[in-house]
């Protein structure tokens, strides 16, 4: 059927007058709207068009598609939904569901069963004869009777890259496809399948693989589906995951393997679970890929294409490959049948089953001992041998699988490893990071470059009086405990719940950061517009933004790091993601301490931050309480607004304010950093500056109403329109009617030194400085320093002028209403 028309405003509001105008849907009418491009559901008697909302649903689109064309009332009520979620429902209403007799409902149920039966019956049909299959297009998913099919399910593209790498070593025999493009009904037609899948949020399959994996899961539990339907299919599954996600570690791969085996598929190699956190993906993948051809041959794959392809292996690829070019593992067929070794490093025939029997007792004895390389990974020879053992013992049920996935971890447990693997280093360096030691980095901020040229400073210049061209952006820990949807580094940094890496000395990190920062400043010499006096001053770092990426307070020597900065008269702006409350309590004074408040409720915080900790909410609240006790430091809540994600519940944000009582609140629109496979955000999720300002004003008003006796009274203090950012401050910073959000940095360093030497405490109010008029909220400059020259990109001036005019008109209207 055709999709419903756009819901009218009257329907969305669900007023009594509009109730009669709503379209009436029968159960059968509703049932046909069950696709991604046309999806209706019913809740509490109302019909909702959720087609455009699928991509925005915090729980993912698949759960809503599951109830497409159905009454989802019971499922909706089973899960606690916030008032905001129920408010969203109203905006999606397009009709009402007609109350029907039991007979009509039975008719609809029978119709649904008939549709499912037809779908399942197609899957029960056996593959067409080989002669007929050969007549089909080479692009068909069913042309793989004699080929190996490599399927991947990937969110960020790594699975795809590995699949293509594997296929490139498989001469003329392997076909690669995304699980999103492969019909699971065609699996019985494929004899040999290698599957590579990553695990995404909450242990789910990545979005492109959700239909594929869910279809198999449904078929597995459907009594109408023959549980030996895949008995003619040989499989091998490789999982990509991160062990820091504990119970969710590689869950998608485990579930996929279990579903396939439950439908009769024969596993020819053990399920391999590779840990990104341990840096073992390349090593395990090389061993797994090298063993595949012989494993498929041993399982009975009699295709000439597969047999021919066994002459080339991943381990014999060129040295430019990201897979280590070490000695190839002994082929499973060779060990299982002939116990034949061959020369170490014999790459050309690495995957060819050897037919000659030799007396190789010495090599066999050596092969019994696992070997670890320089990165602490179990040697691929050992991994290959475990796979062989698995093939000889009922295809991997039991102990061998534990050996395969556990030996690398055991080998790395003896000594701390470096946080930055070669792959991570390459990725971060590509993004222009200057890496320091084994876990730190520094990068030149665009505002540093802009202010060197007299083109304006960052919001910290406007709010707190720093000189942007003397600010260094760095971090002592590139690792983080979250994978936020708006991460501006596209999740290329490591993650972790605790520090378990090799640790570099704090002095080396501080000195290294300054040295690399100065080298980047030096590269600005000769750039058009750079002011000579500023260029000279820029070599003296006066401010440090510990907000580059990662979680700085994870670093065990963070206090020593801060003390070294202050000893060099460098102010510190430290940002934490509120997952380590004990570290916040132990923290030495810093110039300004931030806590990121990315959402106001438990559910929305989980959806936005995607935290590693199961008790993330308890840690979050404990961190806010710890912040409240840091009176010696200027404390800040930092809100990043993501439209349609975390801008709904103002009162919930106010409740969080009452817990931590921050002196300042920064509210900034999310920065869209381009399309990322790791996030579904688009430019539409970035609110306008006027929306950010309105949100801040609502925070101030609502907090005053909810907590009239609070020691805090918040008002809009500053704005930086260029960064789409505003500052809310406690009115205690308004001295004799003038805002004092700027910082007297010399006074801070003097107070800190006295605290360091004698333990004498001090207050955040002791190092205030007056805020210039141009920086105050509502000023015509909108936070842009008049001593700087604003350079607009071509074609944007008209838009900027129009936006400024609209803002001025809105301000005038609000002032008039206030007078009334």
Coordinates of N, CA, C and O in Angstrom, one line a residue, residues 554-686:
X554 N 42.4 9.6 33.5 CA 42.8 8.1 33.6 C 44.3 8.0 33.8 O 44.7 7.0 34.4
X555 N 45.1 9.0 33.3 CA 46.5 8.9 33.5 C 46.9 8.9 34.9 O 46.5 9.8 35.7
X556 N 47.6 7.9 35.4 CA 47.9 7.8 36.8 C 48.7 8.9 37.4 O 48.6 9.2 38.6
X557 N 49.5 9.6 36.6 CA 50.3 10.7 37.1 C 49.7 12.1 36.7 O 50.4 13.1 36.5
X558 N 48.3 12.2 36.7 CA 47.7 13.4 36.2 C 48.0 14.6 37.2 O 48.2 15.7 36.7
X559 N 48.1 14.3 38.5 CA 48.4 15.4 39.4 C 49.8 15.9 39.2 O 50.0 17.1 39.2
X560 N 50.7 15.0 39.0 CA 52.1 15.5 38.7 C 52.1 16.3 37.4 O 52.9 17.3 37.3
X561 N 51.4 15.8 36.4 CA 51.3 16.5 35.1 C 50.8 17.9 35.3 O 51.3 18.9 34.8
X562 N 49.7 18.1 36.1 CA 49.1 19.4 36.4 C 50.1 20.3 37.1 O 50.3 21.5 36.8
X563 N 50.8 19.7 38.1 CA 51.8 20.5 38.9 C 52.9 21.0 38.0 O 53.4 22.1 38.2
X564 N 53.3 20.2 37.1 CA 54.4 20.6 36.2 C 54.0 21.7 35.3 O 54.8 22.7 35.0
X565 N 52.7 21.7 34.8 CA 52.2 22.8 34.0 C 52.2 24.1 34.8 O 52.7 25.1 34.3
X566 N 51.7 24.0 36.0 CA 51.6 25.2 36.8 C 52.9 25.8 37.2 O 53.1 27.0 37.4
X567 N 53.9 24.9 37.4 CA 55.3 25.3 37.7 C 55.9 26.1 36.6 O 56.8 26.9 36.8
X568 N 55.4 25.9 35.4 CA 55.8 26.6 34.2 C 54.9 27.8 33.9 O 55.0 28.4 32.8
X569 N 54.0 28.1 34.8 CA 53.0 29.2 34.7 C 52.1 29.0 33.5 O 51.8 29.9 32.7
X570 N 51.7 27.7 33.3 CA 50.8 27.3 32.3 C 49.5 27.0 32.9 O 49.4 26.1 33.8
X571 N 48.4 27.7 32.6 CA 47.1 27.4 33.2 C 46.5 26.1 32.6 O 46.9 25.7 31.5
X572 N 45.6 25.5 33.4 CA 45.1 24.2 33.0 C 43.6 24.2 32.9 O 42.9 24.6 33.8
X573 N 43.1 23.7 31.8 CA 41.6 23.6 31.6 C 41.4 22.1 31.3 O 41.6 21.6 30.2
X574 N 41.0 21.4 32.4 CA 40.9 19.9 32.3 C 39.4 19.5 32.2 O 38.5 19.9 32.9
X575 N 39.2 18.6 31.2 CA 37.9 18.1 30.9 C 37.8 16.6 31.2 O 38.7 15.9 30.8
X576 N 36.8 16.2 31.9 CA 36.6 14.8 32.2 C 35.2 14.4 31.8 O 34.3 15.2 31.8
X577 N 35.0 13.1 31.5 CA 33.7 12.6 31.0 C 32.9 12.0 32.1 O 31.9 11.2 31.9
X578 N 33.2 12.3 33.4 CA 32.3 11.9 34.5 C 32.1 10.4 34.7 O 31.0 10.0 34.9
X579 N 33.2 9.7 34.5 CA 33.1 8.2 34.8 C 34.2 7.7 35.8 O 34.2 6.6 36.1
X580 N 34.9 8.7 36.4 CA 35.9 8.3 37.3 C 35.8 9.2 38.6 O 36.7 10.1 38.8
X581 N 34.8 9.1 39.4 CA 34.6 10.0 40.5 C 35.7 10.0 41.5 O 36.1 11.1 42.1
X582 N 36.4 8.9 41.8 CA 37.5 8.8 42.7 C 38.6 9.7 42.3 O 39.3 10.4 43.1
X583 N 38.9 9.6 41.0 CA 40.0 10.4 40.4 C 39.7 11.9 40.5 O 40.6 12.7 40.7
X584 N 38.4 12.3 40.4 CA 38.1 13.7 40.6 C 38.3 14.2 42.0 O 38.8 15.3 42.2
X585 N 37.9 13.3 42.9 CA 38.1 13.7 44.3 C 39.6 13.8 44.7 O 40.0 14.7 45.5
X586 N 40.5 13.0 44.0 CA 41.9 13.1 44.3 C 42.7 14.2 43.6 O 43.8 14.4 43.8
X587 N 42.0 14.8 42.7 CA 42.6 15.8 41.7 C 43.2 17.0 42.5 O 42.5 17.6 43.3
X588 N 44.4 17.4 42.1 CA 45.0 18.7 42.6 C 44.2 19.8 41.9 O 43.6 19.7 40.9
X589 N 44.4 21.0 42.5 CA 43.7 22.2 41.9 C 44.2 22.4 40.5 O 45.4 22.3 40.1
X590 N 43.2 22.7 39.6 CA 43.6 23.1 38.2 C 42.9 24.5 38.0 O 42.0 24.8 38.8
X591 N 43.2 25.2 37.0 CA 42.6 26.5 36.8 C 41.1 26.4 36.6 O 40.4 27.2 37.1
X592 N 40.7 25.4 35.8 CA 39.3 25.2 35.6 C 39.0 23.7 35.3 O 39.7 23.1 34.4
X593 N 38.0 23.2 36.0 CA 37.7 21.8 35.9 C 36.3 21.6 35.3 O 35.4 22.1 35.8
X594 N 36.3 20.8 34.2 CA 35.1 20.6 33.5 C 34.6 19.2 33.7 O 35.4 18.2 33.8
X595 N 33.2 19.0 33.7 CA 32.6 17.7 33.6 C 31.7 17.8 32.4 O 30.8 18.7 32.3
X596 N 31.8 16.8 31.5 CA 30.9 16.8 30.3 C 29.6 16.2 30.7 O 29.5 15.1 31.2
X597 N 28.5 17.0 30.4 CA 27.1 16.5 30.7 C 26.5 16.4 29.3 O 26.0 17.3 28.7
X598 N 26.6 15.2 28.8 CA 26.1 14.9 27.4 C 24.7 14.6 27.3 O 24.1 14.6 26.2
X599 N 24.0 14.3 28.4 CA 22.6 14.0 28.4 C 22.1 14.1 29.8 O 22.9 14.1 30.8
X600 N 20.8 14.2 30.0 CA 20.2 14.5 31.3 C 19.6 13.3 32.0 O 19.3 13.3 33.2
X601 N 19.4 12.2 31.2 CA 18.7 11.0 31.8 C 19.6 9.8 31.5 O 20.5 9.8 30.6
X602 N 19.4 8.7 32.3 CA 20.2 7.5 32.1 C 20.1 6.9 30.7 O 21.1 6.6 30.1
X603 N 18.9 6.9 30.2 CA 18.7 6.3 28.9 C 19.3 7.1 27.8 O 20.0 6.6 26.9
X604 N 19.1 8.4 27.9 CA 19.7 9.3 26.8 C 21.2 9.3 26.9 O 21.9 9.4 25.9
X605 N 21.8 9.3 28.1 CA 23.2 9.3 28.3 C 23.8 8.0 27.7 O 24.9 8.1 27.1
X606 N 23.2 6.9 27.9 CA 23.7 5.7 27.3 C 23.6 5.7 25.8 O 24.6 5.3 25.1
X607 N 22.6 6.3 25.3 CA 22.5 6.4 23.8 C 23.5 7.4 23.2 O 24.0 7.1 22.1
X608 N 23.8 8.5 23.9 CA 24.7 9.5 23.4 C 26.2 9.1 23.6 O 27.0 9.2 22.7
X609 N 26.5 8.7 24.8 CA 27.9 8.5 25.2 C 28.4 7.0 24.9 O 29.6 6.8 24.8
X610 N 27.4 6.1 24.8 CA 27.8 4.7 24.6 C 29.0 4.3 25.5 O 30.0 3.9 25.1
X611 N 28.7 4.3 26.9 CA 29.8 4.1 27.8 C 30.2 2.6 27.9 O 29.4 1.7 27.6
X612 N 31.4 2.4 28.4 CA 31.9 1.0 28.6 C 31.4 0.4 29.9 O 31.2 -0.8 30.0
X613 N 31.3 1.3 30.9 CA 30.9 0.8 32.3 C 29.4 0.5 32.3 O 28.6 1.2 31.8
X614 N 29.1 -0.7 33.0 CA 27.7 -1.0 33.2 C 27.0 -0.1 34.2 O 25.9 0.2 34.1
X615 N 27.8 0.4 35.2 CA 27.3 1.3 36.2 C 27.6 2.7 35.8 O 27.9 3.5 36.7
X616 N 27.5 3.0 34.5 CA 27.9 4.4 34.1 C 27.1 5.5 34.7 O 27.6 6.6 35.0
X617 N 25.8 5.3 35.0 CA 25.0 6.3 35.6 C 25.4 6.6 37.0 O 25.4 7.8 37.4
X618 N 25.6 5.6 37.8 CA 26.0 5.7 39.1 C 27.4 6.5 39.2 O 27.6 7.3 40.0
X619 N 28.3 6.1 38.3 CA 29.6 6.8 38.2 C 29.4 8.3 37.8 O 30.1 9.2 38.3
X620 N 28.5 8.5 36.9 CA 28.2 9.8 36.4 C 27.7 10.7 37.6 O 28.2 11.8 37.8
X621 N 26.7 10.2 38.4 CA 26.2 11.0 39.5 C 27.3 11.2 40.5 O 27.4 12.3 41.1
X622 N 28.0 10.2 40.8 CA 29.1 10.3 41.8 C 30.1 11.3 41.4 O 30.7 12.0 42.2
X623 N 30.4 11.4 40.1 CA 31.4 12.4 39.6 C 30.8 13.8 39.8 O 31.6 14.7 40.2
X624 N 29.5 14.0 39.6 CA 29.0 15.4 39.9 C 29.0 15.7 41.4 O 29.3 16.9 41.7
X625 N 28.8 14.8 42.2 CA 28.9 15.0 43.7 C 30.4 15.3 44.0 O 30.6 16.2 44.9
X626 N 31.3 14.6 43.4 CA 32.7 14.9 43.6 C 33.1 16.3 43.2 O 33.9 17.0 43.8
X627 N 32.5 16.8 42.1 CA 32.8 18.1 41.5 C 32.3 19.2 42.5 O 33.0 20.2 42.7
X628 N 31.2 18.9 43.2 CA 30.7 19.9 44.2 C 31.7 20.2 45.3 O 31.7 21.3 45.8
X629 N 32.5 19.2 45.6 CA 33.5 19.4 46.7 C 34.8 20.1 46.2 O 35.7 20.3 47.1
X630 N 34.9 20.5 45.0 CA 36.1 21.1 44.5 C 36.0 22.7 44.5 O 36.2 23.3 43.5
X631 N 35.8 23.2 45.7 CA 35.6 24.7 45.8 C 36.9 25.4 45.5 O 36.8 26.6 45.2
X632 N 38.0 24.8 45.6 CA 39.3 25.5 45.3 C 39.5 25.7 43.9 O 40.3 26.5 43.5
X633 N 38.7 25.1 43.0 CA 38.8 25.2 41.6 C 37.5 25.8 40.9 O 36.4 25.5 41.4
X634 N 37.6 26.5 39.9 CA 36.5 26.9 39.1 C 35.9 25.7 38.4 O 36.6 25.0 37.7
X635 N 34.6 25.4 38.7 CA 34.0 24.2 38.1 C 33.0 24.5 37.0 O 32.3 25.5 37.1
X636 N 33.0 23.6 36.0 CA 32.1 23.9 34.9 C 31.4 22.6 34.4 O 32.0 21.6 34.4
X637 N 30.1 22.8 34.1 CA 29.4 21.8 33.4 C 29.5 22.1 31.9 O 29.2 23.2 31.5
X638 N 29.8 21.1 31.1 CA 30.0 21.3 29.7 C 28.9 20.5 28.9 O 28.9 19.3 28.9
X639 N 27.9 21.2 28.4 CA 26.8 20.6 27.6 C 27.1 20.7 26.2 O 27.3 21.8 25.6
X640 N 27.0 19.6 25.5 CA 27.1 19.5 24.0 C 25.7 19.2 23.5 O 25.2 18.1 23.7
X641 N 25.0 20.1 22.8 CA 23.7 19.9 22.4 C 23.6 19.2 21.0 O 24.2 19.7 20.1
X642 N 22.9 18.1 21.0 CA 22.7 17.4 19.7 C 21.2 17.4 19.5 O 20.4 16.7 20.2
X643 N 20.7 18.1 18.5 CA 19.3 18.2 18.2 C 18.7 16.8 17.9 O 19.3 16.0 17.2
X644 N 17.6 16.6 18.5 CA 16.8 15.3 18.4 C 17.4 14.2 19.3 O 17.0 13.1 19.3
X645 N 18.5 14.5 20.1 CA 19.1 13.5 20.9 C 19.0 13.9 22.4 O 18.6 13.1 23.2
X646 N 19.4 15.2 22.7 CA 19.5 15.5 24.2 C 19.1 16.9 24.5 O 19.6 17.5 25.5
X647 N 18.2 17.5 23.8 CA 17.7 18.8 24.0 C 16.3 18.9 24.6 O 15.7 20.0 24.6
X648 N 15.7 17.7 25.0 CA 14.3 17.7 25.3 C 14.0 18.1 26.7 O 13.1 18.9 27.0
X649 N 14.7 17.5 27.7 CA 14.3 17.6 29.1 C 15.1 18.6 29.9 O 16.1 18.3 30.5
X650 N 14.7 19.9 29.9 CA 15.4 20.9 30.6 C 15.4 20.7 32.1 O 16.4 20.9 32.8
X651 N 14.2 20.2 32.6 CA 14.1 20.0 34.1 C 15.1 19.0 34.5 O 15.6 19.1 35.7
X652 N 15.4 17.9 33.7 CA 16.3 16.9 34.1 C 17.7 17.4 34.2 O 18.5 17.1 35.1
X653 N 18.1 18.4 33.3 CA 19.4 19.0 33.4 C 19.5 19.8 34.6 O 20.5 19.9 35.3
X654 N 18.4 20.5 35.0 CA 18.4 21.3 36.2 C 18.6 20.4 37.5 O 19.3 20.9 38.4
X655 N 18.1 19.2 37.5 CA 18.3 18.3 38.6 C 19.8 18.0 38.7 O 20.3 17.8 39.8
X656 N 20.4 17.8 37.6 CA 21.9 17.5 37.6 C 22.7 18.7 38.1 O 23.7 18.6 38.8
X657 N 22.2 19.9 37.7 CA 22.9 21.2 38.2 C 22.8 21.2 39.8 O 23.8 21.6 40.4
X658 N 21.7 20.8 40.3 CA 21.5 20.8 41.8 C 22.5 19.9 42.5 O 22.8 20.1 43.7
X659 N 22.9 18.9 41.8 CA 23.8 17.9 42.4 C 25.3 18.4 42.5 O 25.9 18.4 43.5
X660 N 25.8 19.0 41.4 CA 27.1 19.4 41.3 C 27.4 20.9 41.6 O 28.5 21.3 41.9
X661 N 26.3 21.7 41.5 CA 26.4 23.2 41.7 C 27.6 23.8 41.1 O 28.5 24.4 41.7
X662 N 27.8 23.6 39.8 CA 29.0 24.2 39.1 C 28.9 25.8 39.1 O 27.8 26.4 39.2
X663 N 30.1 26.4 39.1 CA 30.2 27.8 39.1 C 29.7 28.3 37.7 O 29.1 29.4 37.6
X664 N 30.1 27.6 36.7 CA 29.8 28.0 35.3 C 29.2 26.8 34.5 O 29.4 25.6 34.8
X665 N 28.5 27.2 33.4 CA 27.9 26.2 32.5 C 28.2 26.6 31.1 O 27.8 27.7 30.7
X666 N 28.9 25.8 30.4 CA 29.2 26.0 29.0 C 28.2 25.2 28.2 O 28.0 24.0 28.4
X667 N 27.5 25.8 27.2 CA 26.6 25.1 26.4 C 27.0 25.4 24.9 O 27.0 26.5 24.5
X668 N 27.3 24.3 24.2 CA 27.8 24.4 22.9 C 27.0 23.4 21.9 O 26.7 22.3 22.3
X669 N 26.8 23.9 20.7 CA 26.2 23.0 19.7 C 27.2 22.0 19.3 O 28.4 22.3 19.2
X670 N 26.7 20.8 19.0 CA 27.6 19.7 18.5 C 28.3 20.2 17.2 O 27.6 20.8 16.4
X671 N 29.5 19.9 17.0 CA 30.2 20.2 15.8 C 30.2 19.0 14.8 O 30.6 17.9 15.2
X672 N 29.6 19.2 13.7 CA 29.5 18.2 12.7 C 30.8 18.1 12.0 O 31.3 19.0 11.3
X673 N 31.5 16.9 12.1 CA 32.8 16.7 11.5 C 32.8 15.9 10.3 O 33.8 15.3 9.9
X674 N 31.7 15.9 9.6 CA 31.6 15.1 8.4 C 31.0 13.7 8.7 O 30.9 13.3 9.8
X675 N 30.6 13.0 7.6 CA 30.0 11.7 7.8 C 31.0 10.7 8.4 O 32.2 10.7 8.0
X676 N 30.5 9.9 9.3 CA 31.3 8.9 10.0 C 30.5 7.6 10.0 O 29.3 7.7 10.4
X677 N 31.1 6.5 9.7 CA 30.5 5.2 9.8 C 30.2 4.8 11.2 O 29.4 4.0 11.5
X678 N 30.9 5.5 12.1 CA 30.8 5.2 13.6 C 29.6 6.0 14.2 O 29.3 5.7 15.3
X679 N 29.0 6.9 13.5 CA 27.9 7.7 14.0 C 26.9 8.0 13.0 O 27.2 8.1 11.8
X680 N 25.7 8.1 13.4 CA 24.6 8.4 12.5 C 24.3 9.9 12.4 O 23.3 10.3 11.8
X681 N 25.1 10.8 13.1 CA 24.8 12.2 13.1 C 25.0 12.8 11.7 O 25.8 12.4 10.9
X682 N 24.1 13.9 11.5 CA 24.2 14.7 10.2 C 24.3 16.1 10.6 O 24.1 16.5 11.8
X683 N 24.4 17.0 9.7 CA 24.4 18.4 9.9 C 23.1 18.9 10.5 O 23.1 19.9 11.2
X684 N 22.0 18.1 10.3 CA 20.7 18.5 10.8 C 20.7 18.4 12.3 O 19.8 18.9 13.0
X685 N 21.6 17.6 12.9 CA 21.7 17.5 14.4 C 22.4 18.6 15.1 O 22.5 18.6 16.3
X686 N 22.9 19.6 14.3 CA 23.6 20.7 14.9 C 22.6 21.9 15.0 O 22.1 22.4 14.0

